[in-house]
C-alpha cells in the first residue's frame, strides 16, 4: 500500500436515486479519506446526457447531505470536462496509443462478429492502417498494447489480464463526445485521485483503465473493488427486496448516523464491535476489513443498529430528525405544549424506538387532543364499576401536587399511597387511569406517562374521563 495522502472519490451516474449500495461506496471512500487525513471528492458522471437528469443529480446530492457525507473541494460535473477529455484523446492519437477508426456501423458489426467468431477481442482493421486520412466520420479508439495487465486490488487480491482479451475501446465518438472509459481516467487523474474504492462490477474496468493511464504516463491509483450488496436471500439486490434508495430509508425512519453505522458494517468487519460513533468509525475504518463475499442486507440488524443510535443522539438532534414523523402523527405542527411534552418524554421514548416511525407511534399518546376519543377495547377499564369515582378521587390527590413537584417519584408515591388507602390492587386504578390518559395508545410506565404529559394535561384528561362515562 502506498503512503500517499489519499484522495478518494464517489462517482455516481445520475440516472436514478442514491442507491443504497452507492451510499455504502460513498461512505467507504469518505471514511478512508478521513481516516488518513485525505480528501473525499464527489464527481457526477453525467456524460451520458440522454440518461442523466437534474432530478437524479439533486436526489444524489440530497442523499449525500442527509447521510452527512460531505465532500471536499468543488463538485465536479464530468460533462463540463469534455474539452479536456478530447485533448487527452488527441494526445493519445499523437503518441500512437490511439487511432482513428472509420468503420461504418455495418462494417463495425461485421468486424465485431469476425472477432467474436475467432474468440478474440475486437480489433479494428484501421488500428495499423496509415491510409485513411479522409474526412469520413471516425471514432478514436484506444490501441490496446500487447502484454499483460495486473492490479493488486486491496479487496480482491492480485488480478491479471491478458491484454489481447481487451477490446480497442472507443475514446471519442464520431460526434466528438468522450466515452465513459476515457472520461473516468482523465477526471481521476486531474482530480488527483489516489484510491479508487468502488463496486466490484467495475473490476474489469480497472484493467482497461490501467492500460490507458499507463499510456498517458500517469500514476496508477490503488484499487479496492467492493463486493455488491445482496438481499437477505443472497440474491442480487433488487426492488423486490424492498427499498433501494437512501431516501426511502430516511422515510422509513432511519436516522443518518444509524444508517451510516449499518452500511459501514455491511461487508466490513472489525472484531465483534457493531456500534460505532462517527469518531470511532473514522478511527477504525480500513480496507483490510472489507469482506470478499457479497454482503447481505439484514433489516432486523439495521433496525437494531438504528435503535442504538437513536439512544445515543442528543435530545435536540433527535427531536429535529423526528419532527416530520411526529408532525404526521399529530396531523399538523406540534406547537409549544406538545413539543414540551415530547422533550420531557425523550428518555422514555428513546429506548422504545428503533426507528423514527416507531417513535411517532410511541409518542402518539402525548399528541392526542382533549377530550380524548376513547372507544372500543381501550374504553373497557373505564366502564368498570367504580372506575370513574376512583379516577375522580385520585385526581383530587394529584391536584395537591404542585407543578414544581410534578415528578415521576412524587407521582409514584401518590399512586402507591392511593392504592394502600383504598385497599385495592394497582390495576384497579392503573388501568382506568392509563385508558383515560392514553386512549389505548402505546405508553410507558404510568408515572412516566403522567410526568411527560405534565400536571395540567394530566388533570385535564383525568377530569374529562371522570366527568362522563364512556358508552358501553
Ligand atoms: N459512474 C460509475 C457508476 O455509477 C462509477 C464509475 C467509477 O466509480 O469508476 O457506476
Tab-separated table of C-alpha atoms and ligand atoms in Angstrom:
chain	number	residue	atom	x	y	z
A	1	UNK	CA	0.000	0.000	0.000
A	2	UNK	CA	1.415	3.371	-0.962
A	3	UNK	CA	1.975	6.114	1.574
A	4	UNK	CA	0.370	8.947	-0.367
A	5	UNK	CA	-2.230	11.100	1.351
A	6	UNK	CA	-5.409	9.725	-0.109
A	7	UNK	CA	-7.769	11.479	-2.410
A	8	UNK	CA	-10.838	9.311	-2.854
A	9	UNK	CA	-13.947	9.974	-4.848
A	10	UNK	CA	-17.509	8.879	-5.284
A	11	UNK	CA	-18.525	8.996	-8.925
A	12	UNK	CA	-22.233	8.250	-9.324
A	13	UNK	CA	-24.032	8.352	-12.646
A	14	UNK	CA	-27.150	10.472	-12.097
A	15	UNK	CA	-29.715	8.164	-13.609
A	16	UNK	CA	-31.889	7.490	-10.555
A	17	UNK	CA	-31.636	7.948	-6.800
A	18	UNK	CA	-28.764	7.442	-4.403
A	19	UNK	CA	-28.710	3.651	-4.367
A	20	UNK	CA	-28.091	2.046	-1.008
A	21	UNK	CA	-25.037	0.305	-2.498
A	22	UNK	CA	-23.786	3.617	-3.842
A	23	UNK	CA	-24.280	5.150	-0.421
A	24	UNK	CA	-22.069	2.451	1.086
A	25	UNK	CA	-19.419	3.018	-1.601
A	26	UNK	CA	-19.514	6.736	-0.869
A	27	UNK	CA	-19.225	6.032	2.850
A	28	UNK	CA	-16.194	3.769	2.423
A	29	UNK	CA	-14.490	6.444	0.311
A	30	UNK	CA	-15.405	9.096	2.852
A	31	UNK	CA	-14.163	7.082	5.823
A	32	UNK	CA	-10.941	6.079	4.112
A	33	UNK	CA	-10.128	9.680	3.230
A	34	UNK	CA	-10.954	10.905	6.743
A	35	UNK	CA	-9.008	8.094	8.357
A	36	UNK	CA	-5.847	9.168	6.575
A	37	UNK	CA	-6.339	12.911	6.628
A	38	UNK	CA	-7.072	12.998	2.910
A	39	UNK	CA	-9.818	14.402	0.737
A	40	UNK	CA	-13.114	12.894	-0.365
A	41	UNK	CA	-14.297	14.230	-3.727
A	42	UNK	CA	-17.621	13.944	-5.476
A	43	UNK	CA	-17.972	13.692	-9.238
A	44	UNK	CA	-21.276	13.462	-11.049
A	45	UNK	CA	-20.731	11.268	-14.083
A	46	UNK	CA	-23.216	12.867	-16.392
A	47	UNK	CA	-21.517	12.181	-19.717
A	48	UNK	CA	-24.487	10.111	-20.796
A	49	UNK	CA	-26.661	13.161	-21.409
A	50	UNK	CA	-29.623	11.098	-22.515
A	51	UNK	CA	-29.839	9.134	-19.265
A	52	UNK	CA	-28.650	11.761	-16.788
A	53	UNK	CA	-31.214	14.047	-15.220
A	54	UNK	CA	-31.021	17.063	-12.943
A	55	UNK	CA	-33.603	15.469	-10.696
A	56	UNK	CA	-31.380	12.428	-10.256
A	57	UNK	CA	-28.344	14.612	-9.580
A	58	UNK	CA	-30.284	16.503	-6.947
A	59	UNK	CA	-31.511	13.258	-5.387
A	60	UNK	CA	-27.922	12.062	-5.073
A	61	UNK	CA	-26.748	15.356	-3.580
A	62	UNK	CA	-29.664	15.372	-1.131
A	63	UNK	CA	-28.965	11.779	-0.147
A	64	UNK	CA	-25.295	12.532	0.445
A	65	UNK	CA	-26.163	15.561	2.510
A	66	UNK	CA	-28.704	13.708	4.586
A	67	UNK	CA	-26.197	10.932	5.215
A	68	UNK	CA	-23.668	13.528	6.333
A	69	UNK	CA	-21.155	12.576	3.644
A	70	UNK	CA	-19.762	15.995	2.904
A	71	UNK	CA	-17.280	16.170	0.079
A	72	UNK	CA	-14.136	18.220	-0.186
A	73	UNK	CA	-13.411	20.768	-2.870
A	74	UNK	CA	-15.745	21.615	-5.715
A	75	UNK	CA	-18.388	19.295	-7.007
A	76	UNK	CA	-17.243	18.046	-10.407
A	77	UNK	CA	-19.624	17.518	-13.283
A	78	UNK	CA	-17.958	15.193	-15.744
A	79	UNK	CA	-19.764	16.739	-18.710
A	80	UNK	CA	-18.021	20.038	-18.017
A	81	UNK	CA	-14.618	18.459	-18.634
A	82	UNK	CA	-15.402	17.346	-22.184
A	83	UNK	CA	-12.749	19.609	-23.763
A	84	UNK	CA	-10.110	18.131	-21.547
A	85	UNK	CA	-11.232	14.593	-22.433
A	86	UNK	CA	-10.920	15.456	-26.129
A	87	UNK	CA	-7.457	16.871	-25.501
A	88	UNK	CA	-6.309	13.617	-23.907
A	89	UNK	CA	-7.770	11.555	-26.753
A	90	UNK	CA	-5.811	13.771	-29.166
A	91	UNK	CA	-2.662	13.262	-27.111
A	92	UNK	CA	-3.078	9.501	-27.333
A	93	UNK	CA	-3.658	9.836	-31.039
A	94	UNK	CA	-0.464	11.821	-31.286
A	95	UNK	CA	1.714	9.409	-29.338
A	96	UNK	CA	0.412	6.307	-31.088
A	97	UNK	CA	-1.763	4.971	-28.241
A	98	UNK	CA	-4.947	5.615	-30.166
A	99	UNK	CA	-6.102	5.606	-33.755
A	100	UNK	CA	-8.889	6.829	-35.948
A	101	UNK	CA	-11.344	4.140	-36.904
A	102	UNK	CA	-13.531	4.808	-39.943
A	103	UNK	CA	-15.706	1.702	-39.817
A	104	UNK	CA	-19.307	2.310	-40.725
A	105	UNK	CA	-21.986	0.843	-38.483
A	106	UNK	CA	-22.406	-2.175	-40.774
A	107	UNK	CA	-18.671	-2.717	-41.122
A	108	UNK	CA	-18.271	-2.486	-37.393
A	109	UNK	CA	-20.946	-5.110	-36.813
A	110	UNK	CA	-19.237	-7.424	-39.306
A	111	UNK	CA	-15.786	-6.835	-37.810
A	112	UNK	CA	-17.127	-7.476	-34.320
A	113	UNK	CA	-18.707	-10.695	-35.417
A	114	UNK	CA	-15.469	-11.775	-37.007
A	115	UNK	CA	-13.531	-11.109	-33.806
A	116	UNK	CA	-16.171	-12.921	-31.792
A	117	UNK	CA	-16.112	-15.951	-34.070
A	118	UNK	CA	-12.342	-16.076	-33.749
A	119	UNK	CA	-12.721	-15.847	-29.956
A	120	UNK	CA	-10.721	-12.630	-29.925
A	121	UNK	CA	-11.223	-9.185	-28.544
A	122	UNK	CA	-12.241	-6.528	-31.009
A	123	UNK	CA	-9.521	-5.026	-33.190
A	124	UNK	CA	-10.329	-2.572	-35.956
A	125	UNK	CA	-8.664	-3.000	-39.328
A	126	UNK	CA	-7.738	0.697	-39.003
A	127	UNK	CA	-5.509	0.144	-35.954
A	128	UNK	CA	-2.425	-0.389	-38.116
A	129	UNK	CA	-3.524	1.474	-41.212
A	130	UNK	CA	-1.841	4.707	-42.102
A	131	UNK	CA	-4.089	5.064	-45.139
A	132	UNK	CA	-7.325	6.663	-44.194
A	133	UNK	CA	-6.808	10.371	-43.880
A	134	UNK	CA	-10.108	11.344	-45.348
A	135	UNK	CA	-12.903	13.367	-43.857
A	136	UNK	CA	-15.267	10.472	-43.252
A	137	UNK	CA	-16.733	10.305	-39.790
A	138	UNK	CA	-14.465	8.415	-37.456
A	139	UNK	CA	-14.173	7.450	-33.816
A	140	UNK	CA	-10.932	7.499	-31.873
A	141	UNK	CA	-10.089	4.097	-30.454
A	142	UNK	CA	-7.574	3.156	-27.820
A	143	UNK	CA	-4.882	0.855	-29.150
A	144	UNK	CA	-4.532	-1.883	-26.572
A	145	UNK	CA	-0.830	-2.795	-26.343
A	146	UNK	CA	0.415	-6.361	-26.179
A	147	UNK	CA	1.267	-7.919	-22.844
A	148	UNK	CA	-0.475	-8.381	-19.542
A	149	UNK	CA	-2.071	-6.047	-17.057
A	150	UNK	CA	-2.028	-6.655	-13.328
A	151	UNK	CA	-3.527	-4.893	-10.399
A	152	UNK	CA	-3.136	-5.604	-6.712
A	153	UNK	CA	-6.623	-4.947	-5.538
A	154	UNK	CA	-6.967	-4.179	-1.841
A	155	UNK	CA	-10.016	-6.408	-1.613
A	156	UNK	CA	-9.813	-8.874	-4.496
A	157	UNK	CA	-6.080	-9.510	-4.322
A	158	UNK	CA	-3.821	-9.807	-7.381
A	159	UNK	CA	-5.666	-9.876	-10.670
A	160	UNK	CA	-4.082	-10.417	-14.061
A	161	UNK	CA	-5.486	-9.972	-17.561
A	162	UNK	CA	-4.095	-10.756	-20.996
A	163	UNK	CA	-4.261	-7.505	-22.938
A	164	UNK	CA	-5.281	-9.357	-26.050
A	165	UNK	CA	-8.585	-10.028	-24.305
A	166	UNK	CA	-9.396	-6.319	-24.092
A	167	UNK	CA	-11.249	-4.602	-26.950
A	168	UNK	CA	-9.833	-1.494	-28.571
A	169	UNK	CA	-12.381	0.724	-26.905
A	170	UNK	CA	-13.742	3.954	-28.291
A	171	UNK	CA	-12.374	7.050	-26.557
A	172	UNK	CA	-14.116	9.697	-28.644
A	173	UNK	CA	-17.329	9.055	-30.513
A	174	UNK	CA	-17.920	10.197	-34.096
A	175	UNK	CA	-19.696	13.280	-32.789
A	176	UNK	CA	-16.597	14.150	-30.758
A	177	UNK	CA	-18.060	13.289	-27.371
A	178	UNK	CA	-15.908	11.348	-24.904
A	179	UNK	CA	-16.846	7.906	-23.639
A	180	UNK	CA	-17.159	6.918	-20.005
A	181	UNK	CA	-13.888	4.975	-20.053
A	182	UNK	CA	-11.887	7.985	-21.220
A	183	UNK	CA	-13.678	10.500	-19.020
A	184	UNK	CA	-13.071	8.450	-15.876
A	185	UNK	CA	-9.317	8.147	-16.241
A	186	UNK	CA	-8.899	11.795	-17.187
A	187	UNK	CA	-11.034	13.094	-14.337
A	188	UNK	CA	-9.473	10.778	-11.779
A	189	UNK	CA	-6.060	11.994	-12.853
A	190	UNK	CA	-6.997	15.666	-12.898
A	191	UNK	CA	-8.689	15.418	-9.511
A	192	UNK	CA	-5.583	13.788	-8.069
A	193	UNK	CA	-7.448	10.631	-7.099
A	194	UNK	CA	-5.092	8.176	-5.397
A	195	UNK	CA	-7.521	5.458	-4.290
A	196	UNK	CA	-10.455	4.089	-6.199
A	197	UNK	CA	-12.934	2.309	-3.976
A	198	UNK	CA	-15.991	1.178	-5.927
A	199	UNK	CA	-18.271	-1.750	-6.656
A	200	UNK	CA	-16.668	-4.910	-7.997
A	201	UNK	CA	-18.851	-4.647	-11.095
A	202	UNK	CA	-16.105	-2.237	-12.200
A	203	UNK	CA	-13.250	-4.675	-11.579
A	204	UNK	CA	-12.585	-5.412	-15.231
A	205	UNK	CA	-12.708	-1.680	-15.961
A	206	UNK	CA	-9.743	-1.306	-13.624
A	207	UNK	CA	-7.733	-3.446	-16.035
A	208	UNK	CA	-8.880	-1.456	-19.071
A	209	UNK	CA	-8.355	1.853	-17.342
A	210	UNK	CA	-4.924	0.976	-16.017
A	211	UNK	CA	-3.617	0.400	-19.559
A	212	UNK	CA	-4.902	3.803	-20.611
A	213	UNK	CA	-3.495	5.506	-17.530
A	214	UNK	CA	-0.107	3.967	-18.263
A	215	UNK	CA	-0.341	5.045	-21.888
A	216	UNK	CA	-0.580	8.611	-20.598
A	217	UNK	CA	2.324	8.041	-18.208
A	218	UNK	CA	0.174	8.907	-15.212
A	219	UNK	CA	0.284	7.420	-11.698
A	220	UNK	CA	-1.969	4.412	-11.352
A	221	UNK	CA	-4.289	4.683	-8.346
A	222	UNK	CA	-4.711	1.974	-5.733
A	223	UNK	CA	-7.831	-0.070	-6.264
A	224	UNK	CA	-10.334	-1.607	-3.863
A	225	UNK	CA	-13.311	-3.278	-5.508
A	226	UNK	CA	-16.049	-3.932	-3.018
A	227	UNK	CA	-18.494	-6.829	-3.448
A	228	UNK	CA	-22.025	-5.703	-4.147
A	229	UNK	CA	-24.828	-5.822	-1.633
A	230	UNK	CA	-27.246	-8.721	-1.861
A	231	UNK	CA	-30.728	-9.143	-0.477
A	232	UNK	CA	-31.421	-11.182	2.670
A	233	UNK	CA	-31.935	-14.227	0.418
A	234	UNK	CA	-28.425	-13.915	-1.012
A	235	UNK	CA	-29.655	-12.829	-4.433
A	236	UNK	CA	-28.561	-9.651	-6.153
A	237	UNK	CA	-30.286	-6.697	-4.550
A	238	UNK	CA	-33.379	-5.632	-6.423
A	239	UNK	CA	-36.637	-3.837	-5.949
A	240	UNK	CA	-38.389	-6.904	-4.629
A	241	UNK	CA	-36.097	-6.886	-1.576
A	242	UNK	CA	-37.584	-3.538	-0.608
A	243	UNK	CA	-36.239	-0.040	-0.709
A	244	UNK	CA	-33.171	0.653	-2.836
A	245	UNK	CA	-32.746	4.397	-2.418
A	246	UNK	CA	-31.178	6.053	0.619
A	247	UNK	CA	-34.136	8.468	0.721
A	248	UNK	CA	-36.529	5.554	1.244
A	249	UNK	CA	-34.614	4.584	4.383
A	250	UNK	CA	-34.915	8.134	5.633
A	251	UNK	CA	-38.668	7.918	5.033
A	252	UNK	CA	-38.778	4.630	6.942
A	253	UNK	CA	-37.431	6.470	9.962
A	254	UNK	CA	-33.777	5.542	9.916
A	255	UNK	CA	-31.502	8.210	11.307
A	256	UNK	CA	-28.448	9.147	9.273
A	257	UNK	CA	-25.938	8.044	11.913
A	258	UNK	CA	-27.720	4.699	12.265
A	259	UNK	CA	-27.748	4.033	8.544
A	260	UNK	CA	-24.103	5.092	8.275
A	261	UNK	CA	-23.171	2.670	11.029
A	262	UNK	CA	-25.162	-0.137	9.458
A	263	UNK	CA	-23.732	0.455	5.977
A	264	UNK	CA	-20.219	0.669	7.328
A	265	UNK	CA	-20.613	-2.725	8.944
A	266	UNK	CA	-22.279	-4.206	5.887
A	267	UNK	CA	-19.469	-6.120	4.272
A	268	UNK	CA	-16.794	-4.775	6.579
A	269	UNK	CA	-15.795	-6.463	9.784
A	270	UNK	CA	-13.963	-5.288	12.832
A	271	UNK	CA	-13.965	-7.876	15.588
A	272	UNK	CA	-17.236	-8.022	17.490
A	273	UNK	CA	-17.905	-4.328	17.543
A	274	UNK	CA	-21.263	-3.457	15.986
A	275	UNK	CA	-21.951	0.065	17.159
A	276	UNK	CA	-19.637	2.873	16.130
A	277	UNK	CA	-19.819	6.554	16.820
A	278	UNK	CA	-18.664	8.673	13.897
A	279	UNK	CA	-15.299	9.244	15.537
A	280	UNK	CA	-14.881	5.514	16.151
A	281	UNK	CA	-15.846	4.771	12.559
A	282	UNK	CA	-13.181	7.091	11.168
A	283	UNK	CA	-10.637	5.707	13.617
A	284	UNK	CA	-11.362	2.065	12.795
A	285	UNK	CA	-12.042	2.005	9.066
A	286	UNK	CA	-9.568	0.204	6.830
A	287	UNK	CA	-9.672	-1.608	3.525
A	288	UNK	CA	-8.413	-4.868	5.035
A	289	UNK	CA	-11.723	-5.369	6.831
A	290	UNK	CA	-13.765	-5.412	3.623
A	291	UNK	CA	-15.212	-8.879	3.212
A	292	UNK	CA	-14.678	-10.601	-0.126
A	293	UNK	CA	-18.081	-12.201	-0.413
A	294	UNK	CA	-21.231	-10.178	-1.095
A	295	UNK	CA	-22.838	-8.689	1.993
A	296	UNK	CA	-26.470	-9.450	2.733
A	297	UNK	CA	-28.928	-6.858	3.878
A	298	UNK	CA	-30.380	-7.708	7.266
A	299	UNK	CA	-33.300	-5.478	8.146
A	300	UNK	CA	-33.517	-6.644	11.769
A	301	UNK	CA	-29.922	-5.719	12.304
A	302	UNK	CA	-30.452	-2.406	10.552
A	303	UNK	CA	-33.282	-1.611	12.944
A	304	UNK	CA	-31.223	-2.710	15.943
A	305	UNK	CA	-28.256	-0.528	14.969
A	306	UNK	CA	-30.596	2.365	14.264
A	307	UNK	CA	-32.228	1.980	17.679
A	308	UNK	CA	-28.821	2.165	19.327
A	309	UNK	CA	-28.108	5.408	17.507
A	310	UNK	CA	-31.473	6.867	18.467
A	311	UNK	CA	-30.483	6.219	22.071
A	312	UNK	CA	-27.096	7.854	21.543
A	313	UNK	CA	-28.467	11.022	19.921
A	314	UNK	CA	-28.884	14.132	21.970
A	315	UNK	CA	-32.448	15.280	22.540
A	316	UNK	CA	-32.390	18.343	20.308
A	317	UNK	CA	-30.830	16.485	17.397
A	318	UNK	CA	-33.293	13.617	17.751
A	319	UNK	CA	-36.266	15.948	18.007
A	320	UNK	CA	-35.170	17.634	14.784
A	321	UNK	CA	-34.869	14.313	12.953
A	322	UNK	CA	-38.162	13.038	14.378
A	323	UNK	CA	-40.182	16.184	13.741
A	324	UNK	CA	-41.566	15.204	10.311
A	325	UNK	CA	-42.756	11.887	11.774
A	326	UNK	CA	-44.266	13.494	14.867
A	327	UNK	CA	-45.969	16.158	12.762
A	328	UNK	CA	-47.522	13.433	10.664
A	329	UNK	CA	-48.853	11.581	13.705
A	330	UNK	CA	-50.114	14.865	15.121
A	331	UNK	CA	-51.759	15.817	11.861
A	332	UNK	CA	-50.070	19.228	11.846
A	333	UNK	CA	-47.479	21.326	13.597
A	334	UNK	CA	-46.845	20.406	17.201
A	335	UNK	CA	-46.979	23.767	18.921
A	336	UNK	CA	-45.215	24.614	22.190
A	337	UNK	CA	-47.144	22.470	24.643
A	338	UNK	CA	-46.780	19.245	22.671
A	339	UNK	CA	-43.146	19.961	21.857
A	340	UNK	CA	-42.526	20.391	25.584
A	341	UNK	CA	-44.232	17.072	26.297
A	342	UNK	CA	-42.140	15.261	23.691
A	343	UNK	CA	-38.994	16.857	25.027
A	344	UNK	CA	-39.696	15.802	28.580
A	345	UNK	CA	-40.513	12.281	27.374
A	346	UNK	CA	-37.294	11.800	25.383
A	347	UNK	CA	-35.653	9.483	27.883
A	348	UNK	CA	-38.550	7.062	27.809
A	349	UNK	CA	-39.184	7.383	24.048
A	350	UNK	CA	-35.601	6.647	23.019
A	351	UNK	CA	-35.275	3.055	24.249
A	352	UNK	CA	-38.720	2.193	22.863
A	353	UNK	CA	-37.996	3.408	19.322
A	354	UNK	CA	-35.862	1.551	16.796
A	355	UNK	CA	-36.944	3.901	14.033
A	356	UNK	CA	-38.480	7.355	13.953
A	357	UNK	CA	-41.727	5.811	12.741
A	358	UNK	CA	-41.791	3.754	15.915
A	359	UNK	CA	-41.008	6.881	17.847
A	360	UNK	CA	-44.063	8.524	16.291
A	361	UNK	CA	-46.180	5.565	17.436
A	362	UNK	CA	-44.699	5.636	20.921
A	363	UNK	CA	-45.275	9.380	21.164
A	364	UNK	CA	-48.842	9.283	19.945
A	365	UNK	CA	-50.383	9.342	23.446
A	366	UNK	CA	-48.587	12.650	24.030
A	367	UNK	CA	-50.070	14.192	20.907
A	368	UNK	CA	-53.742	13.477	21.497
A	369	UNK	CA	-56.175	16.360	21.800
A	370	UNK	CA	-58.668	16.726	24.623
A	371	UNK	CA	-61.183	15.351	25.094
A	372	UNK	CA	-59.630	12.043	24.041
A	373	UNK	CA	-61.645	9.701	21.902
A	374	UNK	CA	-61.628	6.539	23.945
A	375	UNK	CA	-63.525	3.764	22.274
A	376	UNK	CA	-63.778	0.015	21.984
A	377	UNK	CA	-61.369	-2.129	23.933
A	378	UNK	CA	-59.436	0.897	25.134
A	379	UNK	CA	-62.525	2.170	26.989
A	380	UNK	CA	-63.168	-1.086	28.836
A	381	UNK	CA	-61.304	-0.243	32.060
A	382	UNK	CA	-63.288	2.984	32.311
A	383	UNK	CA	-66.580	1.119	32.167
A	384	UNK	CA	-65.760	-0.987	35.180
A	385	UNK	CA	-67.872	-0.455	38.291
A	386	UNK	CA	-66.491	2.439	40.334
A	387	UNK	CA	-63.687	3.259	37.892
A	388	UNK	CA	-64.626	6.877	37.258
A	389	UNK	CA	-65.120	7.501	41.001
A	390	UNK	CA	-61.661	6.172	41.661
A	391	UNK	CA	-60.270	8.440	38.939
A	392	UNK	CA	-62.041	11.425	40.452
A	393	UNK	CA	-60.629	10.607	43.880
A	394	UNK	CA	-57.110	10.191	42.526
A	395	UNK	CA	-57.425	13.429	40.565
A	396	UNK	CA	-58.019	15.275	43.839
A	397	UNK	CA	-54.869	13.774	45.358
A	398	UNK	CA	-52.836	14.665	42.288
A	399	UNK	CA	-54.147	18.219	42.294
A	400	UNK	CA	-52.419	18.711	45.621
A	401	UNK	CA	-49.084	18.173	43.925
A	402	UNK	CA	-47.701	21.497	42.723
A	403	UNK	CA	-46.408	21.892	39.213
A	404	UNK	CA	-42.867	22.316	40.531
A	405	UNK	CA	-43.091	18.991	42.399
A	406	UNK	CA	-44.557	17.105	39.419
A	407	UNK	CA	-42.027	14.287	39.047
A	408	UNK	CA	-42.178	10.538	38.418
A	409	UNK	CA	-41.088	9.784	42.003
A	410	UNK	CA	-43.635	12.081	43.611
A	411	UNK	CA	-46.378	10.732	41.347
A	412	UNK	CA	-45.422	7.141	42.120
A	413	UNK	CA	-45.681	7.884	45.824
A	414	UNK	CA	-49.172	9.297	45.407
A	415	UNK	CA	-50.235	6.276	43.340
A	416	UNK	CA	-48.829	3.835	45.923
A	417	UNK	CA	-50.471	5.723	48.759
A	418	UNK	CA	-53.784	5.787	46.894
A	419	UNK	CA	-53.693	2.033	46.337
A	420	UNK	CA	-52.903	1.433	50.017
A	421	UNK	CA	-55.571	3.858	51.323
A	422	UNK	CA	-58.262	2.321	49.163
A	423	UNK	CA	-57.074	-1.215	49.749
A	424	UNK	CA	-57.148	-2.059	46.032
A	425	UNK	CA	-54.773	-3.751	43.613
A	426	UNK	CA	-52.743	-1.398	41.431
A	427	UNK	CA	-54.537	-2.495	38.274
A	428	UNK	CA	-57.859	-1.263	39.647
A	429	UNK	CA	-56.717	2.341	39.386
A	430	UNK	CA	-53.780	1.914	36.995
A	431	UNK	CA	-55.812	0.529	34.114
A	432	UNK	CA	-58.574	3.157	34.037
A	433	UNK	CA	-56.047	5.948	34.533
A	434	UNK	CA	-53.950	4.645	31.676
A	435	UNK	CA	-57.050	4.432	29.497
A	436	UNK	CA	-58.029	7.975	30.432
A	437	UNK	CA	-54.569	9.325	29.641
A	438	UNK	CA	-53.591	7.349	26.545
A	439	UNK	CA	-56.830	6.122	24.914
A	440	UNK	CA	-55.165	2.759	24.448
A	441	UNK	CA	-52.122	4.027	22.571
A	442	UNK	CA	-48.668	2.689	23.356
A	443	UNK	CA	-47.298	4.105	26.581
A	444	UNK	CA	-44.558	3.584	29.177
A	445	UNK	CA	-44.851	3.225	32.991
A	446	UNK	CA	-47.793	5.111	34.357
A	447	UNK	CA	-45.741	7.520	36.432
A	448	UNK	CA	-43.768	8.343	33.279
A	449	UNK	CA	-46.978	8.939	31.363
A	450	UNK	CA	-48.115	11.461	33.960
A	451	UNK	CA	-44.706	13.128	34.086
A	452	UNK	CA	-44.445	13.510	30.345
A	453	UNK	CA	-47.994	14.816	29.982
A	454	UNK	CA	-47.390	17.370	32.713
A	455	UNK	CA	-49.690	18.411	35.509
A	456	UNK	CA	-52.205	20.461	33.559
A	457	UNK	CA	-52.759	17.985	30.720
A	458	UNK	CA	-52.898	15.024	33.117
A	459	UNK	CA	-55.505	16.622	35.356
A	460	UNK	CA	-57.448	17.749	32.294
A	461	UNK	CA	-57.543	14.280	30.731
A	462	UNK	CA	-58.483	12.669	34.070
A	463	UNK	CA	-61.262	15.180	34.647
A	464	UNK	CA	-62.578	14.570	31.132
A	465	UNK	CA	-62.693	10.837	31.814
A	466	UNK	CA	-64.384	11.039	35.208
A	467	UNK	CA	-66.872	13.645	34.001
A	468	UNK	CA	-68.624	11.423	31.554
A	469	UNK	CA	-68.994	7.712	31.483
A	470	UNK	CA	-67.992	6.273	28.140
A	471	UNK	CA	-70.755	4.477	26.382
A	472	UNK	CA	-70.863	0.786	26.763
B	1	LIG	N1	-20.229	6.226	-12.696
B	1	LIG	C1	-19.963	4.869	-12.389
B	1	LIG	C2	-21.185	4.237	-11.771
B	1	LIG	O1	-22.077	4.907	-11.356
B	1	LIG	C3	-18.825	4.689	-11.423
B	1	LIG	C4	-17.512	4.842	-12.066
B	1	LIG	C5	-16.356	4.593	-11.146
B	1	LIG	O2	-16.534	4.528	-9.914
B	1	LIG	O3	-15.242	4.493	-11.668
B	1	LIG	O4	-21.294	3.055	-11.715
